[in-house]
Coordinates of C-alpha atoms and ligand atoms in Angstrom, one line a residue:
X8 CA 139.0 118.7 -187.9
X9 CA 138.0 115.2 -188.6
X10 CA 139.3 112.4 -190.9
X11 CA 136.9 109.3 -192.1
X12 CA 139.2 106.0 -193.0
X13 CA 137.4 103.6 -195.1
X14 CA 138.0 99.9 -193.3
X15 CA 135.3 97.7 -194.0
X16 CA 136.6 95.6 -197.0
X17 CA 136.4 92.1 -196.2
X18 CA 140.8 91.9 -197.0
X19 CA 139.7 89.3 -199.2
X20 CA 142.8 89.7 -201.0
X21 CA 145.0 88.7 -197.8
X22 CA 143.0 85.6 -197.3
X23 CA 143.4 83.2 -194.6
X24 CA 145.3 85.8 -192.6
X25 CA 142.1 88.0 -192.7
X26 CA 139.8 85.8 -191.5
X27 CA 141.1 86.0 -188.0
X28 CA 142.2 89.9 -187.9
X29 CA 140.5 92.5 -189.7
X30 CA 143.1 94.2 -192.8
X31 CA 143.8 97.2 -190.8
X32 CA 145.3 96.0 -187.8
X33 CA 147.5 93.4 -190.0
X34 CA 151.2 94.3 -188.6
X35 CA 153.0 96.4 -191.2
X36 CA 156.9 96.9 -189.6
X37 CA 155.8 96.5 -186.2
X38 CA 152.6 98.5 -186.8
X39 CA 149.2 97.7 -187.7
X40 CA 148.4 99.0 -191.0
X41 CA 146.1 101.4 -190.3
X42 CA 148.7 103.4 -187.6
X43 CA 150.5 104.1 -190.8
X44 CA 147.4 106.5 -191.7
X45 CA 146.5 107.7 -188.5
X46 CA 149.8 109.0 -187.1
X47 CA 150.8 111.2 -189.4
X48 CA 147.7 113.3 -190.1
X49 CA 148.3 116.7 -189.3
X50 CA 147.7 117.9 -185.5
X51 CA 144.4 119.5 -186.3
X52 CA 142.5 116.5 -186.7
X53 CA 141.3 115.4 -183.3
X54 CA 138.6 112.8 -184.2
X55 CA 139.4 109.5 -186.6
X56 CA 136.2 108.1 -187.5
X57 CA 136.5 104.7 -188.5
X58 CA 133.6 103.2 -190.9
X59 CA 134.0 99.1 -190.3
X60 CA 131.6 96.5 -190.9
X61 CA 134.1 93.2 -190.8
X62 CA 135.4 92.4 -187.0
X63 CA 134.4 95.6 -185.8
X64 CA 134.9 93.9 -182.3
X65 CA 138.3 93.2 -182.4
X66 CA 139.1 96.9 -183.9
X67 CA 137.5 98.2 -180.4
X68 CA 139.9 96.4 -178.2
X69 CA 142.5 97.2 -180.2
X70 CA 141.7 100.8 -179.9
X71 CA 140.8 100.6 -176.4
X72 CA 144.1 98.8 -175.5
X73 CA 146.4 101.5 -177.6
X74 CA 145.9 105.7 -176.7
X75 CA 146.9 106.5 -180.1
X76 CA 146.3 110.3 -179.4
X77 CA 143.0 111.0 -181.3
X78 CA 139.1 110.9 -180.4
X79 CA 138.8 107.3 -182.5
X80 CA 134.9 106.5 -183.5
X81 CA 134.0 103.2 -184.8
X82 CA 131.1 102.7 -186.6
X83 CA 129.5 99.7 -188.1
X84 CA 127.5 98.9 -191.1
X85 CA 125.4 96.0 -190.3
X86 CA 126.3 95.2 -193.7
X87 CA 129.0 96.7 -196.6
X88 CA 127.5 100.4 -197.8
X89 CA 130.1 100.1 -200.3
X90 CA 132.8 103.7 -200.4
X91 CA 129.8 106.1 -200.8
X92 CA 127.0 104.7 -198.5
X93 CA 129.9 104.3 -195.8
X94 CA 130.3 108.2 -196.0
X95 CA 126.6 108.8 -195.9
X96 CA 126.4 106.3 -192.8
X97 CA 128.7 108.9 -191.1
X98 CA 127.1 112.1 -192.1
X99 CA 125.9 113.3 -188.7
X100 CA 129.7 113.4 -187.6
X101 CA 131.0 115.3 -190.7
X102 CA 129.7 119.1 -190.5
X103 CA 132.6 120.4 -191.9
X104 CA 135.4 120.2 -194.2
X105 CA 137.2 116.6 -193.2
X106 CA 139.7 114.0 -194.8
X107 CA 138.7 111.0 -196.0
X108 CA 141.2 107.5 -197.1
X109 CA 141.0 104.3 -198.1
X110 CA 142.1 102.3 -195.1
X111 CA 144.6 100.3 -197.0
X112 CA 147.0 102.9 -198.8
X113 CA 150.6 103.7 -197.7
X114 CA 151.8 106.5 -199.1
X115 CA 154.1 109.9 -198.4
X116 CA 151.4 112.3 -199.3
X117 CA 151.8 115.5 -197.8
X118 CA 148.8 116.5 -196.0
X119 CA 149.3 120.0 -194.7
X120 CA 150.0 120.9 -198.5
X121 CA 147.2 118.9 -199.7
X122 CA 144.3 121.0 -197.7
X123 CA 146.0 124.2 -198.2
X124 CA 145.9 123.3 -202.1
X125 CA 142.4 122.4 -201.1
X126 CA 141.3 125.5 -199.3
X127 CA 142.8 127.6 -202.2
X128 CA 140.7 126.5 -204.9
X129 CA 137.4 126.2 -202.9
X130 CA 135.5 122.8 -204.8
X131 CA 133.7 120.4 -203.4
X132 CA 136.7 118.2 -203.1
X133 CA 140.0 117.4 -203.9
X134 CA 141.8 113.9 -204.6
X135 CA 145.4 113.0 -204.0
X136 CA 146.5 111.3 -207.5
X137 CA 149.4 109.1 -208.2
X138 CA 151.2 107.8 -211.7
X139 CA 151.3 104.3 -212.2
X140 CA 152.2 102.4 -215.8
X141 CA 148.9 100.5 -215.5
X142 CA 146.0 101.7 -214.1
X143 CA 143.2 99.2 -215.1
X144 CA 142.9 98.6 -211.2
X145 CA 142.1 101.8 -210.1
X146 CA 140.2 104.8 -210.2
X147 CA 141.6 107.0 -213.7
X148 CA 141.3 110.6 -214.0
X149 CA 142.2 113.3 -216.4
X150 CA 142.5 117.0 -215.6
X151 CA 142.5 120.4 -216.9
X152 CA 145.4 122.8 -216.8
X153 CA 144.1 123.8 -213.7
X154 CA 143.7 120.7 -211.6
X155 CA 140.2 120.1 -212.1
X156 CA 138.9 116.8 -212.8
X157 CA 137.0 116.6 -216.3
X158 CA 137.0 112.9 -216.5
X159 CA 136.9 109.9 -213.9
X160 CA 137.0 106.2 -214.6
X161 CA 136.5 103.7 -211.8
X162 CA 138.7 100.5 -213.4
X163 CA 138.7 101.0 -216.9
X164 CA 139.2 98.2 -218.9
X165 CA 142.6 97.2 -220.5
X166 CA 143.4 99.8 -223.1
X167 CA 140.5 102.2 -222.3
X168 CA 142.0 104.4 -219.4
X169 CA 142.4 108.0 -220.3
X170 CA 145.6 108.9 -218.4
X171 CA 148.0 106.8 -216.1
X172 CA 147.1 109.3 -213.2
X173 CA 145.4 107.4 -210.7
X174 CA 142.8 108.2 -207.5
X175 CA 145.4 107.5 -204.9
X176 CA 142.5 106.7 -202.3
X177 CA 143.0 109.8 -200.2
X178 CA 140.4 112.5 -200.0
X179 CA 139.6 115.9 -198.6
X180 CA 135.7 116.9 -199.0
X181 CA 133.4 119.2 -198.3
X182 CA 130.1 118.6 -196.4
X183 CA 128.1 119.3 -199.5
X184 CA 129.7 115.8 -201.0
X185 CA 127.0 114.1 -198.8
X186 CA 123.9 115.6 -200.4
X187 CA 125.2 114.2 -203.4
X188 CA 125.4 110.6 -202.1
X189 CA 122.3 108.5 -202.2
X190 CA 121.3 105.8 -199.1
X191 CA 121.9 102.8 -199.4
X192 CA 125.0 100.6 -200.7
X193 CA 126.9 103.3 -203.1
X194 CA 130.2 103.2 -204.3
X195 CA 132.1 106.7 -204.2
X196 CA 134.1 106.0 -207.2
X197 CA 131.6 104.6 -209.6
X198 CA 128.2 106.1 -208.6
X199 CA 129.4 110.0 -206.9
X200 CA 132.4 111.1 -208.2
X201 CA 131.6 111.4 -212.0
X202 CA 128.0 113.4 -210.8
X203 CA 130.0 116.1 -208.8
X204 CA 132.8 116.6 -211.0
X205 CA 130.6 120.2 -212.0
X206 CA 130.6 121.7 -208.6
X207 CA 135.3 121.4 -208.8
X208 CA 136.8 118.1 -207.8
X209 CA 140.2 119.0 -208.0
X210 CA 143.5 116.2 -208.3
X211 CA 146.4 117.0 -206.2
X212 CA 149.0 115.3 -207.5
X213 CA 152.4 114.4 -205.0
X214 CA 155.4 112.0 -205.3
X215 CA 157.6 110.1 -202.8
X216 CA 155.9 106.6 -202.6
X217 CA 152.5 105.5 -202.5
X218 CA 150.9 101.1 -202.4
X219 CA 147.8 100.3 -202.0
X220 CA 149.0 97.2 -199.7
X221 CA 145.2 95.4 -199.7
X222 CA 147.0 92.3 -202.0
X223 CA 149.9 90.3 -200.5
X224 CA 152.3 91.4 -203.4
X225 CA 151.7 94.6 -202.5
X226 CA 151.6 94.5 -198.8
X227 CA 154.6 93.2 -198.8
X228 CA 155.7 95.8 -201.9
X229 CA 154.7 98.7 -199.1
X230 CA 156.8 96.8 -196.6
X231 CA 160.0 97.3 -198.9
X232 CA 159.6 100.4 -200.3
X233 CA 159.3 101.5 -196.3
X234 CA 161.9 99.7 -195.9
X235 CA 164.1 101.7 -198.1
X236 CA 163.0 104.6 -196.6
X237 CA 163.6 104.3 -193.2
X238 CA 166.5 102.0 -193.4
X239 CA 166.5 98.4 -190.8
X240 CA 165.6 98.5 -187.5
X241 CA 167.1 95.8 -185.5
X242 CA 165.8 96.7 -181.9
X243 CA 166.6 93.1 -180.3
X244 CA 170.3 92.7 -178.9
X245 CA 173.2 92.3 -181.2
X246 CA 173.8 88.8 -179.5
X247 CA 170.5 87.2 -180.5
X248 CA 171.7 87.9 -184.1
X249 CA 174.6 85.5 -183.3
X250 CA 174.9 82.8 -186.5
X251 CA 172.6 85.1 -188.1
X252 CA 173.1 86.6 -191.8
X253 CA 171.0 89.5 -193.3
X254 CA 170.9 90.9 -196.4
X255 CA 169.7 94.6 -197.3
X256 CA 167.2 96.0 -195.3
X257 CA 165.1 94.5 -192.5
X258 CA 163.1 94.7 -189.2
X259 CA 163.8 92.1 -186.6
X260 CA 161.7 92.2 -183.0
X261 CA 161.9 88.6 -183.1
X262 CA 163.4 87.3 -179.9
X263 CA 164.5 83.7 -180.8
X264 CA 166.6 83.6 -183.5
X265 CA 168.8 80.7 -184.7
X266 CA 171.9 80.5 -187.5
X267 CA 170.0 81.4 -190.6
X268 CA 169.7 83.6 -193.6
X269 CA 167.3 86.5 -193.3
X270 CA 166.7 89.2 -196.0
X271 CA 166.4 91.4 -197.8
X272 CA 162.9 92.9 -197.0
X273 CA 161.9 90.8 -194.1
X274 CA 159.7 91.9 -190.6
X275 CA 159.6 89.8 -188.1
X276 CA 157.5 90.6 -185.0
X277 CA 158.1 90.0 -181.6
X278 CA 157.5 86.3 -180.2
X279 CA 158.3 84.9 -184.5
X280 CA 160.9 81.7 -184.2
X281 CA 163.4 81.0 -186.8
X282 CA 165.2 77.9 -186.2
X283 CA 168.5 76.9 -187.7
X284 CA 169.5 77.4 -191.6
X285 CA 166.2 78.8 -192.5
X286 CA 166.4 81.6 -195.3
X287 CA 163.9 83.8 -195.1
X288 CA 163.5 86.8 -197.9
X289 CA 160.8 89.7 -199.1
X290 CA 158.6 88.3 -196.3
X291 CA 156.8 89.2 -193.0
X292 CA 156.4 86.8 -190.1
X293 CA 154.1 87.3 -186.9
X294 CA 154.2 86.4 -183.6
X295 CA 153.8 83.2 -182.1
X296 CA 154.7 82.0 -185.9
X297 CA 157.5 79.3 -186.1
X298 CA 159.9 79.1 -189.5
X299 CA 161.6 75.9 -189.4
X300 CA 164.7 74.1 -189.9
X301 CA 166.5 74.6 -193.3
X302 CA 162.7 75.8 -194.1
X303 CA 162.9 78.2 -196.9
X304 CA 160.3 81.2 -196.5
X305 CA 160.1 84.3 -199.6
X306 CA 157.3 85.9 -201.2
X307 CA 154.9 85.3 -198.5
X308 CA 152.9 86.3 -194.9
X309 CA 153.3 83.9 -192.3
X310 CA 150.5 84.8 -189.6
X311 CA 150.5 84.4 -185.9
X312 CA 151.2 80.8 -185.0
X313 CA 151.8 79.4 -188.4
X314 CA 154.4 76.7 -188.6
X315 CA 156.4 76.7 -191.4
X316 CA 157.7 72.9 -191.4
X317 CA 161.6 71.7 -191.2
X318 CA 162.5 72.0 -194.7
X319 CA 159.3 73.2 -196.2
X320 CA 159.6 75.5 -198.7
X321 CA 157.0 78.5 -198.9
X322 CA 156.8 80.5 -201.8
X323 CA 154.2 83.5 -202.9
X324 CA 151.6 82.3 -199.8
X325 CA 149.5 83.5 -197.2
X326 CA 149.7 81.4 -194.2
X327 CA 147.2 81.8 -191.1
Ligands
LIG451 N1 133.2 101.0 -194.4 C1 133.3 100.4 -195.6 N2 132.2 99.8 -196.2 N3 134.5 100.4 -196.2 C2 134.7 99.8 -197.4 C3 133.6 99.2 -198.0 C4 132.3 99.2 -197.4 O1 131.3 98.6 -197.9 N4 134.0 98.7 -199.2 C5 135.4 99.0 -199.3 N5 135.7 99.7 -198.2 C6 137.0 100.2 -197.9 C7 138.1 99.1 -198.0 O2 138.4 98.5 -196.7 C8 139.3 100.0 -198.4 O3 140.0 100.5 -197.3 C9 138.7 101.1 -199.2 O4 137.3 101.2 -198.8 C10 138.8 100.9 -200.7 O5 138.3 99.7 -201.1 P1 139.1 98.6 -201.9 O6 138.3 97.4 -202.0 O7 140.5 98.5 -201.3 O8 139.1 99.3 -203.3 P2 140.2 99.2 -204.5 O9 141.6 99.2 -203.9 O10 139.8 98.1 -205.4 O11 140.0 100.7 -205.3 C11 139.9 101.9 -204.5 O12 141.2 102.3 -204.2 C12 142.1 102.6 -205.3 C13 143.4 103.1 -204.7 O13 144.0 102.1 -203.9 C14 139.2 103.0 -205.4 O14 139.0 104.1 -204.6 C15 140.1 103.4 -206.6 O15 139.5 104.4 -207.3 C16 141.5 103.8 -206.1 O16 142.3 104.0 -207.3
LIG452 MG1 142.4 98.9 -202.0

């Protein structure tokens, strides 16, 4: 079986930190984003096709530097298809039924159940739907008693949505869906989905967790709600953490690590540097990245080889 991931936004919304790596390889606890979709798909997929059309070349060395288990395809779109016209690009790859995501959602939807709910009912598709209070920026459906999609609204405006159940960016198609989609730049949600809703789009609706982390509130808002999940990971040796004091849950590869406050929801990866009485909370820092003295770090990204200046204080910011 195949899955299609949807990666070639521009990550505008993590801005300056994407204009020097791609959104999907950005490290999310010690992965790159896009891991966090590929390795849990269920065993029968063998090929991940990738549809990219921003930094394509740095996604092939990552992929030729890490054996993450799967056939992994990369194709580009000389420029942005948009959601639909990606799909179509891929078409000759797709012959049967196949999974499709958003490259950018995190979530603890249940895959396995997901296609057997998706074989059972036999439509052209089915979407994974989540809840959310507001749902002006996202795709809003509403459903009949038996699942099936009557309605879809690609980012209603305030007030105008017709439920609070939202396209949770994850997708399991048939073949057919590509007939429907025209060439050239097309946008799944706006220009496909409300013409095939006749032929049995069906919502499959799941809980646990689920962030679309494409904005730095909610990168960092998938960072802590895996946090809670999996609990802190401090792989480095206890005496590196010497001086240091953390608060709730974190993930610490960094290696040199002066007296300081870190926490709660902070990553940082291997090769970071914290130097002495820096707090650092609800934040991820990369490598080669420096956090300085009495410097005081929350809200924010700090990308590889940033310095973060002796007593600066960073609030709420992408730095690159
Ligand atoms: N290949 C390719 N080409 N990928 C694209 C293109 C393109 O032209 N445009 C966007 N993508 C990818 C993005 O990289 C992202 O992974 C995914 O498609 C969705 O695009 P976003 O730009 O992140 O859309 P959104 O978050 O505003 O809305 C979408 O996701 C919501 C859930 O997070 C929609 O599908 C909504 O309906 C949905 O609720
Ligand atoms: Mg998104």
């Amino acid at each position: 079986m195949k899955a299609l991931i949807l990666a070639g936004g521009l990550g505008t919304r993590l801005r300056p930190l994407t204009f020097s790596m791609p959104k999907p390889v950005v490290p999310l606890l010690g992965r790159p984003l896009i891991r966090h979709l590929i390795d849990p798909l269920p065993d029968e997929v063998d090929t991940v096709i990738l549809a990219v059309s921003y930094m394509k070349d740095y996604l092939e060395t990552y992929f030729q530097e890490n054996d993450v288990g799967r056939e992994i395809v990369l194709v580009n779109e000389d420029q942005p298809l948009g959601t639909g016209g990606a799909l179509k690009n891929v078409s000759k790859w797709l012959d049967d039924t196949f999974f499709a995501f958003n490259g950018d959602v995190i979530c603890s939807l249940d895959l396995d159940s997901m296609l057997a709910s998706h074989r059972s009912r036999r439509g052209i598709g089915t979407m994974a739907l989540w809840t959310v209070d507001d749902p002006s920026a996202f795709g809003v459906v509403a459903a009949d008693d038996s699942g099936r999609i009557t309605t879809f609204q690609e980012k209603p405006a305030p007030g105008e949505a017709i439920s609070n159940s939202i396209n949770a960016g994850a997708y399991i198609f048939e073949p057919e869906l590509l007939d429907h989609i025209p060439e050239g730049v097309v946008s799944l949600e706006r220009e496909v989905f409300p013409h095939v809703l006749h032929r049995g789009l069906y919502g499959f609706a799941f809980e646990g967790f689920w962030v679309d982390a494409g904005t730095r509130e909610s990168f960092l808002r998938a960072q802590r709600t895996l946090l809670d999940v999996k609990g802190s990971t401090v792989p480095c040796p206890a005496r590196r953490l010497a001086g240091v004091r953390l608060t709730g849950s974190n993930m610490i590869e960094a290696t040199h690590l002066e007296p300081s406050e870190i926490g709660p929801n902070v990553y940082l990866e291997k090769g970071a540097e914290v130097r002495r009485g820096a707090k650092i909370s609800d934040s991820m820092v990369m490598a080669g990245a420096v956090i300085g003295r009495d410097a005081v770090v929350s809200g924010s990204m700090i990308g590889p080889g940033a310095v973060v200046e002796d007593g600066a204080v960073v609030t709420g910011t992408i730095l690159a």
